[in-house]
Tab-separated table of C-alpha atoms in Angstrom:
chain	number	residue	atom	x	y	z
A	1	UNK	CA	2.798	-7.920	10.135
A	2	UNK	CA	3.599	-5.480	7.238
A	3	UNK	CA	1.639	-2.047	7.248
A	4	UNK	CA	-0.755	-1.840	4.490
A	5	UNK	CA	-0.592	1.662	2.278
A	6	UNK	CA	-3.525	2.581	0.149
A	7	UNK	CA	-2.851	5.236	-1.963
A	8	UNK	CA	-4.313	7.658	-4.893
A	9	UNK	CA	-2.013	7.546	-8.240
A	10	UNK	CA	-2.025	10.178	-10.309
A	11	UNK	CA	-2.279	8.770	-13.809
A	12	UNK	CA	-0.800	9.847	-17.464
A	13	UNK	CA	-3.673	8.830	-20.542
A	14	UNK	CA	-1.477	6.237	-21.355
A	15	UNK	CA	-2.183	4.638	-17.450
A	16	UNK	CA	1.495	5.219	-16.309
A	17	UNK	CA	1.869	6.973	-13.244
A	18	UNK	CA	2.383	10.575	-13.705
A	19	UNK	CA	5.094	12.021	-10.759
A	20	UNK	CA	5.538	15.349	-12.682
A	21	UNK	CA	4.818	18.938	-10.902
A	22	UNK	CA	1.195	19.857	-12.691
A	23	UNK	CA	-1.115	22.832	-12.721
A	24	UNK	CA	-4.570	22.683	-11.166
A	25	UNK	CA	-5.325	22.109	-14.703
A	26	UNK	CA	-3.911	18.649	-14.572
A	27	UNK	CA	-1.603	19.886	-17.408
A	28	UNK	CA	2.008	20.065	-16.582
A	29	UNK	CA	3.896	22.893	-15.296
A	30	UNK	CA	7.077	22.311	-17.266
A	31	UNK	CA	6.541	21.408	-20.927
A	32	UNK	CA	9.904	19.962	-21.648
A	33	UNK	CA	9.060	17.479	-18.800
A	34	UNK	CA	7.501	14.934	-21.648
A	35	UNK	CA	4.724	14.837	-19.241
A	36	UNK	CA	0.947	14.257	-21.087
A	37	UNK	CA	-0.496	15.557	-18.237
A	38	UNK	CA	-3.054	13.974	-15.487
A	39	UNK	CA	-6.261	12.158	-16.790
A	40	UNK	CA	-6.949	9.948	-13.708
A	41	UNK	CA	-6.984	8.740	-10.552
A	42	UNK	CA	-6.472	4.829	-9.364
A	43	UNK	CA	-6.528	3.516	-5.975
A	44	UNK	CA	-3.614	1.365	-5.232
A	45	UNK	CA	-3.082	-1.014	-2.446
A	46	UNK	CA	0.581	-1.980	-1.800
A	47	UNK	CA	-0.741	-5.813	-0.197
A	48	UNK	CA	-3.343	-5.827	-3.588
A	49	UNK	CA	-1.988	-3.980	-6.236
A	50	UNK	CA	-4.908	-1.567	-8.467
A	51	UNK	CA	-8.301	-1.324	-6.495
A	52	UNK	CA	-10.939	-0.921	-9.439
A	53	UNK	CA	-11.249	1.416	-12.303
A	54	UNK	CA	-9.525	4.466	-12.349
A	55	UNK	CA	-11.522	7.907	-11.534
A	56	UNK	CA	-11.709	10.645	-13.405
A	57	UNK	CA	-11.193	12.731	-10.277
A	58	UNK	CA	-9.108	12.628	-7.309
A	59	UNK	CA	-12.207	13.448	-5.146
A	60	UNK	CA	-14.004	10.525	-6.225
A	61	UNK	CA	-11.171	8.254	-5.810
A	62	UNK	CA	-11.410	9.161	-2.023
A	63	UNK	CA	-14.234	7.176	-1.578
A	64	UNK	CA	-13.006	3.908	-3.248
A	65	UNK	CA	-9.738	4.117	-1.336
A	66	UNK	CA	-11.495	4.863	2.233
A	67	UNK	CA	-13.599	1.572	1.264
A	68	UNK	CA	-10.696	-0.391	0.477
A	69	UNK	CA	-8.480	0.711	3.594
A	70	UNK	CA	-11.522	-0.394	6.124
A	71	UNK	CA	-11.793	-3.713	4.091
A	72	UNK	CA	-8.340	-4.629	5.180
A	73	UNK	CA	-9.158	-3.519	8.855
A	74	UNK	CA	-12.208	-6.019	9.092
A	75	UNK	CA	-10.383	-8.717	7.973
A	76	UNK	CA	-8.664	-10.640	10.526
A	77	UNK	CA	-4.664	-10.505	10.595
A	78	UNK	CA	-3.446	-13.934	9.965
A	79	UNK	CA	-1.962	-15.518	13.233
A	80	UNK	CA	1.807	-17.134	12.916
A	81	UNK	CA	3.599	-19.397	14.855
């Protein structure tokens, strides 16, 4: 059975993933990076792909990811033969 990975994206306004070196700002630290900066937060599953809406904070994406996680542990592993 694969291990499942739920992770928090960091998102650029356009909805790409943003993998640049930011401020605490959300702004990024080098400007000839092209980077827009940080405007949100999505949950991603690697078995289900985007969980929900994207947050406008990484602290309340924490919730939505912890939920997701524990929705994959109560639901029984598929048996093979």
């Amino acid at each position: 059975m694969a291990r499942i990975s739920v992770k928090i994206s960091p998102l650029h306004p356009d909805g790409t993933e943003c993998t640049h070196a930011v401020r605490p700002s959300g702004k990024p630290r080098d400007a000839d990076s092209g980077c827009a900066g940080r405007r949100n937060y999505a949950v991603v599953c690697s078995a289900c792909g985007p969980v929900g809406e994207p947050h406008g904070l990484r602290v309340l994406a924490e919730p939505a990811q912890s939920a997701h996680r524990d929705s994959h542990k109560a639901t029984p592993a598929p048996t093979t033969h």
